[in-house]
Coordinates of C-alpha atoms and ligand atoms in Angstrom, one line a residue:
M26 CA 103.7 93.3 3.6
D27 CA 105.7 93.9 6.7
A28 CA 108.7 91.6 6.7
T29 CA 108.4 91.1 10.5
T30 CA 105.3 89.0 9.9
L31 CA 107.5 86.4 8.1
K32 CA 109.3 85.4 11.2
A33 CA 110.2 81.9 10.3
L34 CA 112.5 83.1 7.5
D35 CA 115.1 84.6 9.8
G36 CA 118.5 83.0 9.2
R37 CA 117.1 80.5 6.6
R38 CA 119.3 79.6 3.7
I39 CA 117.3 79.7 0.5
V40 CA 118.5 79.2 -3.1
L41 CA 116.1 81.0 -5.4
G42 CA 116.0 79.6 -8.9
V43 CA 114.6 81.9 -11.6
T44 CA 113.6 80.5 -15.0
G45 CA 112.6 82.3 -18.2
G46 CA 109.0 83.4 -17.8
I47 CA 107.5 86.8 -18.1
A48 CA 106.6 86.6 -14.3
A49 CA 110.4 86.6 -13.5
Y50 CA 110.0 90.4 -12.7
K51 CA 107.8 89.6 -9.7
V52 CA 110.6 87.5 -8.2
A53 CA 112.7 90.6 -7.6
S54 CA 110.1 91.6 -5.0
L55 CA 110.1 88.1 -3.6
A56 CA 113.9 88.1 -3.2
S57 CA 113.7 91.5 -1.5
L58 CA 111.0 90.3 0.9
L59 CA 113.0 87.2 1.8
V60 CA 116.2 89.2 2.4
K61 CA 114.3 91.8 4.5
S62 CA 112.9 88.9 6.6
G63 CA 116.4 87.8 7.5
A64 CA 116.8 84.9 5.0
E65 CA 120.2 84.2 3.3
V66 CA 119.3 84.2 -0.4
R67 CA 121.4 83.0 -3.3
V68 CA 119.9 83.4 -6.7
V69 CA 120.5 81.1 -9.7
M70 CA 119.1 82.2 -13.1
T71 CA 118.7 80.3 -16.3
E72 CA 119.9 81.9 -19.5
A73 CA 116.2 82.5 -20.6
A74 CA 115.5 84.2 -17.2
Q75 CA 118.2 86.7 -18.0
E76 CA 116.2 87.8 -21.1
F77 CA 113.4 89.0 -18.7
I78 CA 115.3 90.4 -15.7
S79 CA 119.0 91.1 -15.2
A80 CA 121.3 89.2 -12.8
R81 CA 122.4 92.6 -11.6
T82 CA 119.0 93.3 -10.0
F83 CA 119.2 90.2 -7.9
R84 CA 122.8 90.9 -7.0
E85 CA 121.9 94.3 -5.7
L86 CA 118.8 92.9 -3.8
T87 CA 120.6 90.0 -2.2
G88 CA 124.1 91.5 -1.9
Q89 CA 125.4 88.2 -3.2
P90 CA 126.9 86.9 -6.5
V91 CA 124.2 85.5 -8.8
G92 CA 124.8 82.1 -10.4
T93 CA 124.2 82.4 -14.1
A94 CA 126.3 79.9 -15.9
M95 CA 127.7 76.5 -15.2
F96 CA 131.3 77.6 -15.9
G97 CA 131.0 81.3 -15.1
E98 CA 133.1 83.2 -12.6
T99 CA 131.6 83.5 -9.2
S100 CA 133.8 84.7 -6.5
N101 CA 133.4 82.6 -3.4
Y102 CA 131.9 79.3 -4.5
R103 CA 134.2 76.4 -5.1
V104 CA 132.4 73.8 -7.3
E105 CA 129.5 76.1 -7.6
H106 CA 126.5 73.8 -8.2
I107 CA 127.7 71.6 -5.3
A108 CA 128.4 74.5 -3.0
L109 CA 124.9 75.9 -3.6
A110 CA 123.3 72.5 -3.3
Q111 CA 124.9 72.0 0.1
F112 CA 124.2 75.5 1.2
A113 CA 120.4 75.3 0.6
E114 CA 117.9 74.5 3.3
L115 CA 115.2 75.0 0.7
V116 CA 115.3 75.6 -3.0
V117 CA 112.5 77.7 -4.5
I118 CA 112.0 77.9 -8.3
A119 CA 109.9 80.8 -9.3
P120 CA 108.7 81.2 -11.9
A121 CA 109.0 77.5 -13.0
T122 CA 108.5 77.2 -16.7
A123 CA 107.0 74.1 -18.4
N124 CA 110.5 73.5 -19.8
F125 CA 112.1 73.6 -16.4
L126 CA 109.5 71.2 -14.9
A127 CA 110.1 68.8 -17.8
K128 CA 113.8 68.9 -17.3
A129 CA 113.5 68.5 -13.5
A130 CA 111.1 65.6 -13.9
H131 CA 113.5 63.7 -16.2
G132 CA 116.8 64.5 -14.5
I133 CA 118.2 66.6 -17.3
A134 CA 121.1 68.7 -16.1
D135 CA 122.2 71.0 -18.8
D136 CA 122.7 74.3 -16.9
L137 CA 123.7 75.5 -13.4
L138 CA 120.1 75.4 -12.0
T139 CA 119.1 72.0 -13.2
T140 CA 122.5 70.5 -12.2
M141 CA 122.1 72.0 -8.7
I142 CA 118.6 70.6 -8.5
L143 CA 120.0 67.1 -9.0
A144 CA 122.8 67.6 -6.5
T145 CA 120.9 69.0 -3.6
K146 CA 119.3 67.1 -0.8
A147 CA 117.3 70.1 0.3
P148 CA 113.5 70.2 -0.3
I149 CA 112.4 71.9 -3.5
M150 CA 109.5 74.1 -4.0
V151 CA 108.3 75.1 -7.5
A152 CA 105.9 77.8 -8.5
P153 CA 104.8 77.0 -12.0
S154 CA 103.8 79.9 -14.2
M155 CA 102.9 79.7 -17.9
N156 CA 100.2 80.0 -20.5
V157 CA 97.0 78.2 -19.5
N158 CA 97.2 75.7 -22.3
M159 CA 100.8 74.9 -21.6
F160 CA 99.8 74.4 -17.9
E161 CA 96.9 72.1 -18.8
N162 CA 98.9 70.2 -21.4
A163 CA 99.2 66.5 -20.5
A164 CA 103.0 66.6 -20.6
T165 CA 103.1 69.4 -18.0
R166 CA 100.4 67.7 -15.8
E167 CA 102.4 64.4 -15.8
N168 CA 105.7 66.1 -15.1
L169 CA 104.2 68.0 -12.2
S170 CA 102.6 64.9 -10.8
L171 CA 105.9 63.0 -11.1
L172 CA 107.7 65.8 -9.2
R173 CA 105.0 65.8 -6.5
R174 CA 105.5 62.1 -6.0
R175 CA 109.2 62.7 -5.6
G176 CA 108.4 65.2 -2.8
F177 CA 108.5 68.5 -4.6
H178 CA 106.3 71.1 -3.1
V179 CA 104.1 72.8 -5.7
I180 CA 102.7 76.3 -5.2
E181 CA 99.7 76.3 -7.4
P182 CA 99.5 79.0 -10.0
A183 CA 96.6 81.5 -9.7
V184 CA 93.8 82.0 -12.1
G185 CA 93.7 85.4 -13.8
H186 CA 94.8 87.4 -16.8
L187 CA 97.9 86.0 -18.3
A188 CA 100.7 88.1 -20.0
C189 CA 100.1 86.2 -23.2
G190 CA 96.7 87.8 -23.6
T191 CA 94.6 84.8 -22.5
S192 CA 93.2 84.2 -19.0
G193 CA 93.0 81.1 -16.9
R194 CA 95.2 79.1 -14.5
G195 CA 98.9 79.9 -15.0
R196 CA 99.6 83.2 -13.2
L197 CA 102.5 83.3 -10.8
P198 CA 101.1 84.2 -7.3
E199 CA 102.0 87.6 -6.0
P200 CA 105.4 87.9 -4.2
E201 CA 103.7 88.3 -0.8
E202 CA 101.8 85.0 -1.3
L203 CA 105.0 83.3 -2.4
A204 CA 106.9 84.6 0.6
T205 CA 104.0 83.5 2.9
A206 CA 104.2 80.0 1.4
I207 CA 107.9 79.8 2.0
N208 CA 107.5 81.2 5.5
D209 CA 104.8 78.6 6.3
Y210 CA 107.0 75.9 5.1
F211 CA 109.8 76.9 7.6
A212 CA 107.3 77.5 10.4
R213 CA 106.0 73.9 10.0
S214 CA 109.6 72.5 9.9
N215 CA 110.9 74.5 12.9
K216 CA 111.6 71.3 14.8
R217 CA 113.2 71.0 18.2
E218 CA 115.3 67.9 17.4
L219 CA 117.7 68.6 20.3
E220 CA 115.0 68.6 23.0
G221 CA 116.4 66.7 26.0
K222 CA 120.0 67.0 24.8
R223 CA 122.7 68.8 26.7
I224 CA 125.3 70.6 24.7
I225 CA 128.4 72.4 25.7
V226 CA 129.7 75.2 23.4
T227 CA 132.9 77.1 24.0
A228 CA 133.6 80.5 22.6
G229 CA 136.0 83.4 22.4
G230 CA 139.8 83.6 22.9
T231 CA 141.2 82.7 26.3
I232 CA 143.4 85.2 27.9
E233 CA 146.5 84.2 29.9
P234 CA 147.7 86.7 32.5
V235 CA 151.3 88.0 32.6
D236 CA 150.9 90.2 35.7
P237 CA 147.9 91.8 37.4
V238 CA 147.3 94.2 34.5
R239 CA 148.5 92.4 31.4
Y240 CA 147.6 89.3 29.5
I241 CA 148.4 87.4 26.3
G242 CA 145.3 87.0 24.1
N243 CA 144.1 86.5 20.5
R244 CA 141.6 88.2 18.1
S245 CA 138.7 85.8 18.6
S246 CA 135.4 87.7 19.2
G247 CA 133.2 84.8 20.3
K248 CA 130.8 85.5 17.5
M249 CA 130.9 81.9 16.1
G250 CA 130.4 80.3 19.5
F251 CA 127.6 82.6 20.6
A252 CA 125.8 81.9 17.3
L253 CA 126.3 78.2 17.8
A254 CA 124.9 78.3 21.3
E255 CA 121.9 80.2 20.1
A256 CA 121.3 77.9 17.1
A257 CA 121.5 74.8 19.3
A258 CA 119.1 76.4 21.9
R259 CA 116.7 77.2 19.0
R260 CA 116.5 73.5 18.2
G261 CA 115.5 72.7 21.8
A262 CA 118.9 71.8 23.3
Q263 CA 119.8 72.7 26.9
V264 CA 123.0 74.7 26.2
L265 CA 125.9 75.6 28.4
L266 CA 128.1 78.3 26.8
V267 CA 131.6 78.4 28.3
T268 CA 133.1 81.6 27.0
A269 CA 136.4 83.5 27.3
P270 CA 136.0 87.3 27.5
S271 CA 133.6 88.6 24.8
A272 CA 131.7 91.8 24.4
L273 CA 128.6 89.9 23.2
A274 CA 125.5 89.7 25.3
D275 CA 124.3 86.3 26.6
P276 CA 122.3 84.5 24.0
R277 CA 118.6 83.8 24.7
D278 CA 117.8 80.5 26.6
V279 CA 121.4 79.6 27.1
E280 CA 123.3 79.1 30.4
V281 CA 126.5 81.2 30.2
V282 CA 129.7 80.6 32.2
R283 CA 132.3 83.3 31.7
I284 CA 136.0 82.3 32.2
E285 CA 139.3 83.8 31.3
T286 CA 142.1 81.2 30.9
A287 CA 142.4 77.9 29.1
C288 CA 142.7 76.1 32.5
Q289 CA 139.5 77.6 33.7
M290 CA 137.8 76.7 30.4
R291 CA 139.0 73.1 30.8
E292 CA 137.6 72.9 34.3
A293 CA 134.3 74.3 33.4
V294 CA 133.9 72.0 30.4
L295 CA 135.1 68.9 32.3
A296 CA 132.7 69.5 35.2
E297 CA 129.8 69.0 32.8
Y298 CA 131.3 66.6 30.2
D299 CA 129.9 63.3 31.6
R300 CA 126.4 64.7 31.5
C301 CA 126.5 66.1 28.1
D302 CA 125.6 64.8 24.6
A303 CA 127.9 66.9 22.5
V304 CA 130.7 69.5 22.8
I305 CA 131.3 72.1 20.1
M306 CA 134.8 73.7 20.7
S307 CA 134.7 76.9 18.8
A308 CA 136.9 78.7 21.3
A309 CA 140.4 79.9 20.3
V310 CA 142.2 78.4 23.2
A311 CA 145.7 79.8 23.9
D312 CA 148.2 77.0 23.3
Y313 CA 150.6 78.5 25.8
R314 CA 150.5 80.6 29.0
P315 CA 153.2 82.5 31.0
K316 CA 155.0 80.0 33.2
V317 CA 155.1 82.5 36.0
V318 CA 152.4 85.1 36.6
A319 CA 154.0 88.1 38.3
T320 CA 152.1 89.1 41.5
E321 CA 153.1 92.7 41.1
K322 CA 152.9 94.8 37.9
I323 CA 156.1 94.2 35.9
K324 CA 158.1 97.5 35.9
K325 CA 159.9 98.7 32.9
S326 CA 163.7 98.3 33.2
E327 CA 165.8 96.3 30.8
P328 CA 165.7 97.0 27.0
T329 CA 164.3 93.5 26.3
L330 CA 161.9 91.4 28.3
T331 CA 161.5 87.6 28.0
I332 CA 158.4 85.9 29.1
E333 CA 158.7 82.1 29.4
L334 CA 155.6 80.3 28.2
E335 CA 154.4 76.8 29.1
K336 CA 152.0 74.6 27.3
N337 CA 148.3 74.8 28.1
P338 CA 146.2 71.6 28.2
D339 CA 144.6 70.7 24.9
I340 CA 141.0 70.6 26.1
L341 CA 139.5 69.0 23.0
F342 CA 142.2 66.3 22.9
E343 CA 141.4 65.4 26.5
L344 CA 137.7 65.3 25.7
G345 CA 138.5 62.9 22.7
Q346 CA 140.4 60.6 25.1
K347 CA 137.6 60.5 27.6
K348 CA 134.8 60.3 25.0
A349 CA 131.9 57.9 25.7
R350 CA 128.7 58.7 23.8
Q351 CA 129.5 62.4 23.3
V352 CA 129.7 63.9 19.8
L353 CA 132.7 66.2 19.5
I354 CA 133.0 69.0 17.0
G355 CA 136.2 71.0 16.6
F356 CA 137.4 73.9 14.6
A357 CA 140.7 74.3 12.8
A358 CA 141.8 77.8 12.0
E359 CA 144.7 77.5 9.5
T360 CA 146.8 79.6 7.3
T361 CA 148.3 76.9 5.1
N362 CA 147.7 73.2 4.2
I363 CA 144.1 73.5 5.6
E364 CA 142.8 70.1 4.6
E365 CA 145.8 68.2 5.7
Y366 CA 146.0 69.9 9.1
A367 CA 142.3 69.7 9.7
A368 CA 142.1 66.0 8.8
R369 CA 145.0 65.4 11.2
K370 CA 143.1 67.2 14.0
L371 CA 140.0 65.3 13.3
E372 CA 141.9 62.0 13.8
Q373 CA 144.2 63.0 16.6
K374 CA 141.5 64.6 18.7
N375 CA 139.0 61.8 18.1
L376 CA 136.4 64.2 16.6
D377 CA 133.1 63.5 14.7
L378 CA 133.3 66.7 12.7
I379 CA 135.9 69.4 12.1
V380 CA 135.1 72.8 10.7
A381 CA 138.1 74.2 8.9
N382 CA 138.8 77.6 7.6
D383 CA 141.6 79.5 6.0
V384 CA 141.8 82.6 8.2
T385 CA 143.7 84.5 5.5
V386 CA 140.7 84.5 3.2
A387 CA 138.7 87.8 3.1
G388 CA 135.5 87.4 5.2
A389 CA 136.7 84.4 7.1
G390 CA 138.0 83.7 10.5
F391 CA 138.6 85.8 13.7
N392 CA 136.4 88.7 14.5
A393 CA 134.5 88.7 11.1
D394 CA 130.8 88.4 10.8
T395 CA 131.1 85.9 8.0
N396 CA 133.1 82.7 7.4
V397 CA 134.1 80.4 4.5
V398 CA 134.6 76.8 5.7
T399 CA 135.1 73.2 4.8
M400 CA 133.7 70.5 7.0
M401 CA 135.2 67.1 7.3
A402 CA 133.5 64.3 9.1
R403 CA 134.7 61.1 10.7
D404 CA 133.1 59.0 7.9
G405 CA 135.5 60.7 5.4
S406 CA 132.8 63.0 3.9
R407 CA 133.8 66.5 3.1
E408 CA 131.7 69.6 2.3
D409 CA 132.8 73.0 1.0
F410 CA 130.6 76.0 1.7
P411 CA 130.3 79.5 0.2
L412 CA 130.9 82.7 2.2
M413 CA 128.1 83.1 4.7
P414 CA 127.2 84.8 7.9
K415 CA 128.3 83.1 11.1
S416 CA 124.6 82.8 12.1
A417 CA 123.8 80.8 9.0
L418 CA 126.9 78.7 9.4
A419 CA 125.9 78.0 13.0
A420 CA 122.5 76.7 11.9
L421 CA 124.3 74.5 9.4
I422 CA 126.7 73.0 11.9
V423 CA 123.9 72.3 14.3
E424 CA 122.0 70.5 11.5
R425 CA 125.1 68.3 11.0
L426 CA 125.2 67.7 14.7
I427 CA 121.6 66.6 14.7
N428 CA 122.4 64.2 11.9
I429 CA 125.3 62.7 13.7
I430 CA 123.3 62.2 16.9
R431 CA 120.5 60.6 15.0
L432 CA 122.8 58.2 13.2
N433 CA 124.5 57.3 16.5
E434 CA 121.2 56.6 18.1
E435 CA 120.1 54.4 15.2
A436 CA 123.3 52.5 15.3
E437 CA 122.8 51.8 19.0
K438 CA 119.3 50.3 18.4
Ligands
LIG510 N1 141.7 73.4 21.3 C1 141.6 73.0 22.6 N2 142.6 73.2 23.5 C2 143.7 73.8 23.1 C3 143.9 74.2 21.7 C4 142.9 74.0 20.8 O1 140.5 72.5 23.0 N3 144.7 74.1 24.0 C5 140.6 73.1 20.3 C6 140.1 74.3 19.6 O2 139.0 74.8 20.3 C7 139.7 73.8 18.3 C8 140.6 72.6 18.0 O3 141.1 72.3 19.3 O4 138.4 73.3 18.3 C9 141.8 73.0 17.1 O5 142.4 74.2 17.5 P1 143.6 74.8 16.7 O6 144.1 76.0 17.5 O7 143.2 74.9 15.3 O8 144.6 73.6 16.8 P2 145.7 73.2 17.8 O9 145.4 71.9 18.3 O10 146.0 74.3 18.8 O11 147.0 73.1 16.8 P3 147.9 74.2 16.1 O12 147.8 75.4 17.0 O13 149.2 73.5 16.1 O14 147.4 74.4 14.7

């Protein structure tokens, strides 16, 4: 199967749960297909699954740590079952054994996978696979129907020769069929919830001129903001991207305004603020600018040179002051006391959500393709996320934005 036919999988965050059935070997090909189709896959295995296939296989195929034990060591996850539960857009269990279905149906949480299942709000898809008699057993039938009533999606097992020597219903569908079912699920759920909404996204690091050839800048690449603009446009929003210099090309279906300084960014954002529904300030705005910009190139003379700086406007603070119905999302790039500083910014800048990261962590922050963040919302809720690409994080932030807009609209009714 050509991975390009599975278009709806691109950028999707899938937790793949593998339980202990002989068909577990097929799931390696499934994981590979999902990854090749652009999905972000995290695998969680039960102990029994590891008797059939090694965690190492999945680690190599996904390039990510595999969750194998409730209290094991996994590098980037904080409280692992919670981080995975929040990360998932969809949880797929393949193969799902009779034992797993029984535990899921009755809320038993005695390992990482079953605990994560209870903790997630993401939809869950199960692909049962077992001996035909076990599949037809009244206990399994009832467990499955209970799970269906609770909204689980069931991929029916195929009829055929079973590994136990019998034949009948109980075979795990082939990896291509499983991948197609997952792709179809996302294709159906590709909603455009932001249709009719106007959203401003800022990106990049502003540059503040010193003289005609020099400036003060920072290491921001614009990747996070560009990914956010693209993610919001994909959900149907009309997006204005106000960006400081960045080497990145204009995202598809996005109006782009390129500026240089913090003052220019402020003007461009304020000009559209009244008409917009949300602002996501991911730009690294310079806090200070040279007080005087030399009109001629500064010549080298004295052994030291002092450049006096003056404060730039705090754009997000100003937006918070003028806020009417707009949803405001800010970022906090910190090196110490992340939560305390981020919580303070959330409050002081009158934000709905703040995305905080420790820029000293490997794979996080400026100019990286990935990030590790904690999100804090106005209602006091807080979510920690594992290391993920900025594109996946952008989709997640946009999902949170959609929720906030929906709650605000319900409250207005
Ligand atoms: N921000 C802004 N205007 C500024 C500085 C920051 O709009 N002059 C926005 C950023 O885009 C970000 C949020 O405010 O969304 C927090 O930025 P950050 O640099 O972390 O915080 P500061 O408010 O600058 O505070 P400090 O530098 O003291 O940490």
